[in-house]
Short mmCIF file of C-alpha atoms in Angstrom, two decimals:
data_model
loop_
_atom_site.label_atom_id
_atom_site.label_comp_id
_atom_site.label_asym_id
_atom_site.label_seq_id
_atom_site.Cartn_x
_atom_site.Cartn_y
_atom_site.Cartn_z
CA MET C 16 6.04 -8.92 -71.32
CA THR C 17 2.86 -6.80 -71.61
CA ASP C 18 2.22 -4.32 -74.40
CA GLN C 19 2.51 -1.48 -71.86
CA SER C 20 5.94 -2.54 -70.64
CA MET C 21 7.14 -3.15 -74.21
CA ASP C 22 5.76 0.25 -75.19
CA ALA C 23 7.79 1.87 -72.41
CA ARG C 24 10.93 -0.05 -73.32
CA ALA C 25 10.55 0.82 -77.00
CA MET C 26 9.78 4.50 -76.31
CA ALA C 27 12.84 4.83 -74.08
CA GLU C 28 14.94 3.45 -76.94
CA ALA C 29 13.26 5.76 -79.47
CA LEU C 30 14.02 8.77 -77.27
CA ARG C 31 17.64 7.65 -76.90
CA LEU C 32 17.98 7.38 -80.67
CA ALA C 33 16.35 10.75 -81.26
CA ARG C 34 18.98 12.38 -79.03
CA ARG C 35 21.67 11.16 -81.42
CA ALA C 36 20.51 13.86 -83.82
CA LEU C 37 20.58 16.64 -81.20
CA HIS C 38 23.17 18.55 -83.25
CA THR C 39 22.09 17.78 -86.82
CA THR C 40 18.34 18.15 -87.38
CA ARG C 41 18.46 21.97 -87.60
CA GLU C 42 14.94 23.11 -88.65
CA ASN C 43 13.43 19.63 -88.22
CA PRO C 44 12.37 17.92 -84.98
CA ARG C 45 14.46 15.21 -83.34
CA VAL C 46 12.50 11.97 -83.70
CA GLY C 47 13.16 8.31 -82.98
CA ALA C 48 11.09 5.22 -83.88
CA VAL C 49 11.11 1.56 -82.86
CA ILE C 50 9.20 -1.36 -84.41
CA TYR C 51 8.44 -4.38 -82.26
CA ALA C 52 6.30 -7.52 -82.26
CA SER C 53 5.44 -9.62 -79.20
CA ASP C 54 8.33 -8.93 -76.81
CA LYS C 55 11.04 -8.43 -79.43
CA ILE C 56 12.35 -5.18 -80.92
CA LEU C 57 12.65 -5.78 -84.66
CA SER C 58 14.23 -2.52 -85.83
CA ALA C 59 14.75 1.13 -85.00
CA GLY C 60 15.64 4.40 -86.67
CA TRP C 61 15.91 8.12 -86.15
CA HIS C 62 15.75 11.27 -88.26
CA GLN C 63 19.30 12.44 -88.88
CA ALA C 64 19.14 15.70 -90.82
CA PRO C 65 16.91 17.80 -93.11
CA GLY C 66 16.24 16.04 -96.41
CA HIS C 67 17.06 12.63 -94.94
CA PRO C 68 14.42 9.96 -94.29
CA HIS C 69 12.22 10.34 -91.24
CA ALA C 70 12.58 8.06 -88.22
CA GLU C 71 9.69 5.78 -89.18
CA ILE C 72 11.08 5.24 -92.68
CA ASN C 73 14.53 4.44 -91.29
CA ALA C 74 12.96 1.96 -88.86
CA LEU C 75 11.02 0.28 -91.68
CA ASN C 76 14.13 0.15 -93.87
CA ALA C 77 16.10 -1.42 -91.02
CA LEU C 78 13.79 -4.46 -90.84
CA PRO C 79 15.61 -7.63 -91.92
CA ASP C 80 12.42 -8.55 -93.80
CA ARG C 81 9.79 -5.92 -94.65
CA ALA C 82 7.08 -8.56 -94.12
CA LEU C 83 7.86 -8.46 -90.38
CA ALA C 84 6.11 -5.07 -90.18
CA ARG C 85 2.71 -6.67 -90.78
CA GLY C 86 0.87 -6.75 -87.46
CA ALA C 87 3.75 -5.08 -85.58
CA THR C 88 3.72 -1.99 -83.34
CA CYS C 89 5.57 1.21 -84.23
CA VAL C 90 6.57 3.37 -81.26
CA VAL C 91 7.57 6.91 -82.24
CA THR C 92 8.44 10.06 -80.29
CA LEU C 93 6.35 12.39 -82.50
CA GLU C 94 3.17 12.01 -84.55
CA PRO C 95 3.97 10.59 -88.01
CA CYS C 96 3.67 13.20 -90.76
CA GLN C 97 0.76 13.33 -93.20
CA HIS C 98 2.14 15.77 -95.77
CA GLN C 99 4.61 15.83 -98.62
CA GLY C 100 7.74 17.76 -97.76
CA ARG C 101 11.25 16.89 -98.81
CA THR C 102 10.25 13.32 -97.98
CA GLY C 103 6.94 11.50 -98.36
CA PRO C 104 4.28 11.08 -95.66
CA CYS C 105 5.25 8.55 -92.99
CA THR C 106 1.64 7.64 -92.30
CA GLN C 107 1.27 6.15 -95.78
CA ALA C 108 4.49 4.17 -95.39
CA LEU C 109 3.28 2.70 -92.07
CA ILE C 110 -0.12 1.85 -93.56
CA GLU C 111 1.38 0.18 -96.62
CA ALA C 112 3.83 -1.78 -94.45
CA GLY C 113 0.94 -3.32 -92.50
CA ILE C 114 1.72 -1.82 -89.08
CA SER C 115 -1.30 -2.57 -86.86
CA ARG C 116 -0.61 -0.28 -83.91
CA VAL C 117 1.19 3.05 -83.41
CA VAL C 118 2.21 4.50 -80.06
CA MET C 119 3.29 8.15 -80.27
CA ALA C 120 4.65 10.24 -77.43
CA MET C 121 3.04 13.49 -78.56
CA GLU C 122 1.06 15.17 -81.28
CA ASP C 123 3.06 17.14 -83.83
CA PRO C 124 2.62 20.91 -83.23
CA ASN C 125 3.21 21.62 -86.92
CA PRO C 126 -0.12 22.90 -88.34
CA LEU C 127 0.52 20.82 -91.48
CA VAL C 128 0.52 17.66 -89.36
CA ARG C 129 -1.28 18.34 -86.08
CA GLY C 130 -3.78 15.51 -85.59
CA ARG C 131 -3.87 14.64 -89.28
CA GLY C 132 -1.29 11.90 -89.06
CA ARG C 133 -3.10 10.32 -86.15
CA GLN C 134 -6.44 10.50 -87.99
CA ALA C 135 -5.01 9.02 -91.18
CA LEU C 136 -3.75 6.03 -89.22
CA ILE C 137 -7.10 5.57 -87.44
CA ASP C 138 -8.95 5.82 -90.76
CA ALA C 139 -6.75 3.01 -92.06
CA GLY C 140 -7.78 0.78 -89.15
CA ILE C 141 -4.58 1.19 -87.15
CA GLU C 142 -4.83 1.39 -83.37
CA VAL C 143 -3.26 4.64 -82.12
CA GLU C 144 -2.21 5.66 -78.61
CA VAL C 145 -0.80 9.08 -77.65
CA GLY C 146 0.95 10.43 -74.56
CA LEU C 147 3.55 7.90 -73.47
CA MET C 148 6.62 9.84 -72.22
CA ALA C 149 5.24 13.04 -73.72
CA THR C 150 7.29 15.27 -71.41
CA GLU C 151 10.56 13.59 -72.37
CA ALA C 152 9.67 13.91 -76.05
CA ALA C 153 8.83 17.60 -75.68
CA LEU C 154 12.13 18.26 -73.93
CA LEU C 155 13.91 16.98 -77.03
CA ASN C 156 12.29 19.64 -79.22
CA PRO C 157 11.59 22.85 -77.27
CA GLY C 158 12.57 25.02 -80.25
CA PHE C 159 10.46 23.16 -82.79
CA ILE C 160 7.45 23.26 -80.47
CA LYS C 161 7.85 26.96 -79.70
CA ARG C 162 8.40 27.90 -83.34
CA MET C 163 5.30 25.99 -84.41
CA THR C 164 3.07 27.33 -81.62
CA VAL C 165 4.13 30.96 -81.10
CA GLY C 166 6.35 31.77 -84.08
CA LEU C 167 9.59 32.30 -82.14
CA PRO C 168 12.74 30.20 -81.66
CA TRP C 169 13.67 28.79 -78.27
CA ILE C 170 16.33 31.23 -77.08
CA THR C 171 19.30 30.44 -74.85
CA LEU C 172 21.34 33.31 -73.39
CA LYS C 173 24.87 32.14 -72.61
CA SER C 174 27.21 34.13 -70.39
CA ALA C 175 30.50 33.53 -68.63
CA ALA C 176 31.47 35.49 -65.55
CA SER C 177 33.64 35.61 -62.46
CA LEU C 178 32.19 34.76 -59.09
CA ASP C 179 31.44 38.46 -58.55
CA GLY C 180 29.40 38.59 -61.77
CA LYS C 181 31.92 40.28 -64.06
CA THR C 182 32.37 39.33 -67.70
CA ALA C 183 35.58 41.18 -68.58
CA MET C 184 38.20 43.47 -67.17
CA ALA C 185 37.65 47.22 -67.54
CA ASP C 186 39.78 47.26 -70.72
CA GLY C 187 37.67 44.48 -72.25
CA GLU C 188 40.06 41.57 -71.62
CA SER C 189 37.95 38.42 -71.21
CA GLN C 190 39.84 35.43 -72.66
CA TRP C 191 39.62 33.24 -70.82
CA ILE C 192 37.50 33.68 -67.71
CA THR C 193 36.27 30.08 -67.64
CA GLY C 194 38.18 26.83 -68.05
CA SER C 195 38.55 24.56 -71.06
CA GLU C 196 35.81 22.18 -69.88
CA SER C 197 33.24 25.01 -69.86
CA ARG C 198 34.36 26.20 -73.27
CA ALA C 199 33.93 22.68 -74.68
CA ASP C 200 30.44 22.58 -73.18
CA VAL C 201 29.64 25.85 -74.98
CA GLN C 202 30.79 24.26 -78.24
CA ARG C 203 28.26 21.47 -77.76
CA GLU C 204 25.54 24.03 -77.04
CA ARG C 205 26.43 25.94 -80.21
CA ALA C 206 26.21 22.75 -82.24
CA ARG C 207 22.53 22.20 -81.42
CA ALA C 208 21.54 25.76 -82.39
CA GLY C 209 20.20 26.93 -85.73
CA ALA C 210 21.67 30.40 -85.21
CA ILE C 211 24.30 31.96 -82.92
CA VAL C 212 23.86 35.65 -82.07
CA THR C 213 26.46 38.14 -80.91
CA GLY C 214 26.67 41.93 -80.71
CA ILE C 215 28.97 44.26 -82.57
CA GLY C 216 30.70 45.18 -79.29
CA THR C 217 31.77 41.58 -78.72
CA LEU C 218 32.83 41.25 -82.33
CA LEU C 219 35.00 44.40 -82.22
CA ALA C 220 36.53 43.52 -78.84
CA ASP C 221 37.17 39.78 -79.28
CA ASN C 222 36.92 39.14 -83.04
CA PRO C 223 35.34 35.69 -82.46
CA ARG C 224 34.61 33.04 -85.08
CA LEU C 225 31.54 31.63 -83.29
CA THR C 226 31.93 28.39 -85.22
CA VAL C 227 31.37 24.89 -83.92
CA ARG C 228 34.77 23.20 -83.73
CA TYR C 229 33.54 19.63 -84.05
CA ALA C 230 36.91 17.87 -83.91
CA GLU C 231 37.95 19.82 -80.83
CA ILE C 232 35.05 18.39 -78.81
CA GLY C 233 34.99 14.95 -80.43
CA LEU C 234 31.63 15.51 -82.10
CA ASP C 235 30.88 13.92 -85.46
CA PRO C 236 28.56 16.24 -87.45
CA ALA C 237 27.60 13.55 -89.98
CA PRO C 238 25.53 13.56 -92.07
CA LEU C 239 26.35 17.30 -92.01
CA SER C 240 29.85 18.48 -92.89
CA VAL C 241 32.18 20.50 -90.65
CA ASP C 242 31.45 23.50 -92.89
CA ASP C 243 27.70 23.19 -92.30
CA GLN C 244 27.63 25.72 -89.48
CA PRO C 245 24.74 27.40 -87.66
CA ILE C 246 23.83 30.84 -88.98
CA ARG C 247 26.02 33.43 -87.25
CA VAL C 248 24.28 36.69 -86.50
CA ILE C 249 25.74 40.14 -85.78
CA VAL C 250 23.43 42.62 -84.04
CA ASP C 251 24.83 46.03 -84.97
CA SER C 252 22.43 48.95 -84.51
CA ARG C 253 24.75 51.61 -85.99
CA ALA C 254 26.26 49.47 -88.78
CA ARG C 255 29.87 49.40 -87.58
CA LEU C 256 30.77 46.01 -89.08
CA PRO C 257 34.36 46.03 -90.45
CA ALA C 258 35.06 44.81 -93.96
CA GLN C 259 37.04 41.86 -92.60
CA THR C 260 36.55 39.80 -89.42
CA ASN C 261 37.33 36.28 -88.24
CA LEU C 262 33.61 35.58 -88.23
CA THR C 263 33.10 36.46 -91.89
CA ASP C 264 36.34 34.75 -92.93
CA CYS C 265 34.98 31.38 -91.73
CA PRO C 266 32.60 29.14 -93.71
CA GLY C 267 28.90 29.33 -93.04
CA PRO C 268 26.05 31.82 -93.44
CA VAL C 269 26.22 35.21 -91.70
CA VAL C 270 23.31 37.61 -91.08
CA TRP C 271 24.05 41.24 -90.23
CA VAL C 272 21.18 43.05 -88.52
CA THR C 273 21.19 46.85 -88.26
CA ALA C 274 18.88 49.66 -87.19
CA VAL C 275 20.15 51.98 -89.92
CA PRO C 276 20.10 51.53 -93.70
CA VAL C 277 23.28 50.19 -95.27
CA GLU C 278 24.71 51.07 -98.66
CA ASN C 279 27.85 49.89 -100.46
CA HIS C 280 29.22 47.64 -97.74
CA PRO C 281 31.70 45.19 -99.33
CA LEU C 282 30.44 42.18 -97.36
CA VAL C 283 26.88 42.84 -98.57
CA GLU C 284 27.94 43.53 -102.14
CA THR C 285 29.89 40.26 -102.32
CA ARG C 286 26.97 38.47 -100.63
CA ARG C 287 29.23 37.23 -97.86
CA VAL C 288 26.66 38.51 -95.39
CA THR C 289 22.90 38.85 -95.62
CA HIS C 290 21.74 42.24 -94.36
CA TRP C 291 18.50 42.78 -92.42
CA TYR C 292 17.31 46.31 -91.59
CA LEU C 293 15.14 45.98 -88.47
CA PRO C 294 14.92 49.19 -86.40
CA ASP C 295 12.71 49.54 -83.36
CA LEU C 296 11.19 52.80 -82.10
CA SER C 297 14.20 53.59 -79.93
CA GLY C 298 16.70 53.37 -82.78
CA LYS C 299 18.05 49.95 -81.85
CA VAL C 300 17.61 46.58 -83.54
CA ASP C 301 14.13 45.19 -82.95
CA LEU C 302 15.11 41.93 -81.25
CA ARG C 303 11.63 40.42 -81.27
CA ALA C 304 11.19 41.13 -84.98
CA MET C 305 14.61 39.61 -85.62
CA CYS C 306 13.72 36.45 -83.71
CA GLN C 307 10.40 36.17 -85.53
CA ARG C 308 12.20 36.39 -88.86
CA PHE C 309 14.60 33.63 -87.83
CA ALA C 310 11.60 31.48 -86.92
CA GLU C 311 10.22 32.13 -90.40
CA HIS C 312 13.56 30.91 -91.77
CA GLY C 313 13.25 27.63 -89.85
CA VAL C 314 15.48 28.36 -86.85
CA ASN C 315 14.28 26.30 -83.91
CA GLU C 316 16.97 27.19 -81.39
CA LEU C 317 18.80 30.49 -81.16
CA PHE C 318 21.95 30.77 -79.02
CA VAL C 319 22.96 34.23 -77.79
CA GLU C 320 26.60 34.91 -76.84
CA ALA C 321 26.81 38.62 -76.19
CA GLY C 322 27.97 41.38 -73.88
CA GLU C 323 25.98 43.03 -71.13
CA HIS C 324 24.00 45.42 -73.33
CA LEU C 325 22.65 42.93 -75.86
CA ALA C 326 22.15 40.31 -73.13
CA GLY C 327 20.17 42.87 -71.17
CA GLY C 328 18.16 43.70 -74.27
CA PHE C 329 17.07 40.08 -74.67
CA ILE C 330 16.12 39.92 -70.98
CA ASP C 331 14.21 43.22 -71.09
CA ALA C 332 12.32 42.03 -74.17
CA GLY C 333 11.28 38.84 -72.34
CA LEU C 334 12.85 36.72 -75.06
CA VAL C 335 15.09 34.46 -72.97
CA ASP C 336 13.76 30.93 -72.51
CA ARG C 337 16.91 29.55 -70.94
CA GLY C 338 19.85 31.24 -69.31
CA LEU C 339 23.18 29.42 -69.29
CA LEU C 340 25.76 30.97 -66.97
CA TYR C 341 29.29 29.66 -66.41
CA LEU C 342 30.77 31.02 -63.18
CA ALA C 343 34.54 30.91 -62.79
CA PRO C 344 36.29 30.84 -59.38
CA LYS C 345 37.79 34.30 -59.89
CA LEU C 346 37.08 37.82 -58.61
CA LEU C 347 37.59 40.58 -61.18
CA GLY C 348 36.68 43.52 -58.94
CA ARG C 349 34.65 46.69 -59.10
CA GLY C 350 36.13 48.11 -62.30
CA ALA C 351 35.27 45.06 -64.39
CA ARG C 352 32.29 44.82 -66.75
CA SER C 353 28.93 43.66 -65.50
CA LEU C 354 26.98 40.59 -66.53
CA TYR C 355 23.59 41.90 -67.68
CA ASP C 356 22.63 45.49 -68.42
CA VAL C 357 19.15 45.61 -66.91
CA ALA C 358 17.80 48.49 -64.83
CA PRO C 359 14.55 47.72 -63.03
CA PRO C 360 13.14 50.83 -61.30
CA ASP C 361 12.72 49.00 -57.98
CA LEU C 362 13.21 45.60 -56.37
CA ALA C 363 9.63 44.54 -57.01
CA SER C 364 10.14 45.11 -60.75
CA ALA C 365 13.37 43.09 -60.98
CA PRO C 366 13.14 40.21 -63.48
CA GLN C 367 12.46 36.97 -61.60
CA VAL C 368 14.38 33.83 -62.53
CA VAL C 369 14.04 30.16 -61.65
CA PHE C 370 17.13 27.99 -61.36
CA THR C 371 16.62 24.70 -63.19
CA ASP C 372 20.05 23.07 -63.01
CA VAL C 373 23.38 23.56 -61.20
CA ARG C 374 26.45 21.45 -61.83
CA GLN C 375 30.23 21.71 -61.70
CA ILE C 376 32.23 21.59 -64.92
CA GLY C 377 35.95 21.50 -64.30
CA ASP C 378 36.63 24.30 -61.83
CA ASP C 379 33.55 26.27 -62.92
CA LEU C 380 29.88 26.24 -61.98
CA ARG C 381 27.28 25.86 -64.72
CA LEU C 382 23.91 27.41 -63.84
CA GLU C 383 20.75 27.08 -65.91
CA TRP C 384 17.92 29.49 -65.28
CA GLN C 385 14.68 30.71 -66.79
CA LEU C 386 12.80 33.94 -66.64
CA ARG C 387 9.82 33.08 -64.47
CA GLU C 388 7.48 34.76 -66.97
CA ASN C 389 8.74 32.41 -69.71
CA GLU C 390 8.26 29.09 -67.95
CA TRP C 391 6.93 26.58 -70.47
CA PRO C 392 4.75 23.58 -69.62
CA TRP C 393 7.46 21.01 -70.35
CA THR C 394 10.00 22.81 -68.12
CA GLN C 395 7.52 22.94 -65.28
CA LEU C 396 6.98 19.20 -65.68
CA LYS C 397 10.74 18.66 -65.80
CA ARG C 398 11.16 20.02 -62.30
#
């Protein structure tokens, strides 16, 4: 078997392993690594969670004999790091182990790493190749790439509606429009996010928890615990948050974002919620500023589950990277609530979307879409 075919085989395995951490890496990228010699895979590893060893270290530690690394090839989905974070630099570990060749899918977009890991390996006499299955590797980490390159999380807007595009009855009744299979799919989407955003209207109407119910969907969060939840975010321009809600009664961090100052709120005083005051010029929450702050706090992927007004606000602000719409085989009629509150002045000004995936889940349809203006290079390549 040639080096090229072994490289491809090893990279496919590294990508498969990296996906195992889709729901646990939080602020870190999902990375897999494979070590091989001749035509035999010797070991493999992946990064599991923040603070845990990186993929390359796990692959080295998985070798039955560390001496086997000498002269071997390491295939990794992302450029090995060359800085001291919560763990040591992977480049140094590969050099000390005697690895003679490294094949990486893509350069790390992190300014602390970008190109430096590659150069450190070259300076140590290691042969380095870059670009194998780069698109597949990028698709694993859209949020990490976006956060490192433009300072924003990768934002998914999730909605559920009837076939006629209605999200709730006129009185607000909405549970449940979609079937259990769609709701389980939403749980898996929540689990990969660093933060889940809703609006005060949804909170007051439905009193949701917005937690990931791991056992319910058969998902093992290890090495995280079931209480290690994504940040839950309440967008509440006029500061109407009640003193007690299902959301704040559940474990996990909560951020409350308002457009008015807040004083003497019991949930702030007891530090159950973290309050951010982020008004825009129109008196609403500045959504872009909020998303930038979450990026600064290490949130790679932000998942929005909100009513028509907040959903429309994210669309109007051009912040949606991926729309996720579950359509149920029901018709709620003209008095029901609409899907997105957007109001283009004419047809030519209407936001343009591109459908990227359509599939059936149970009795429902699951549509993925993107704002055409927000198409990213890796999504263009995906199609």
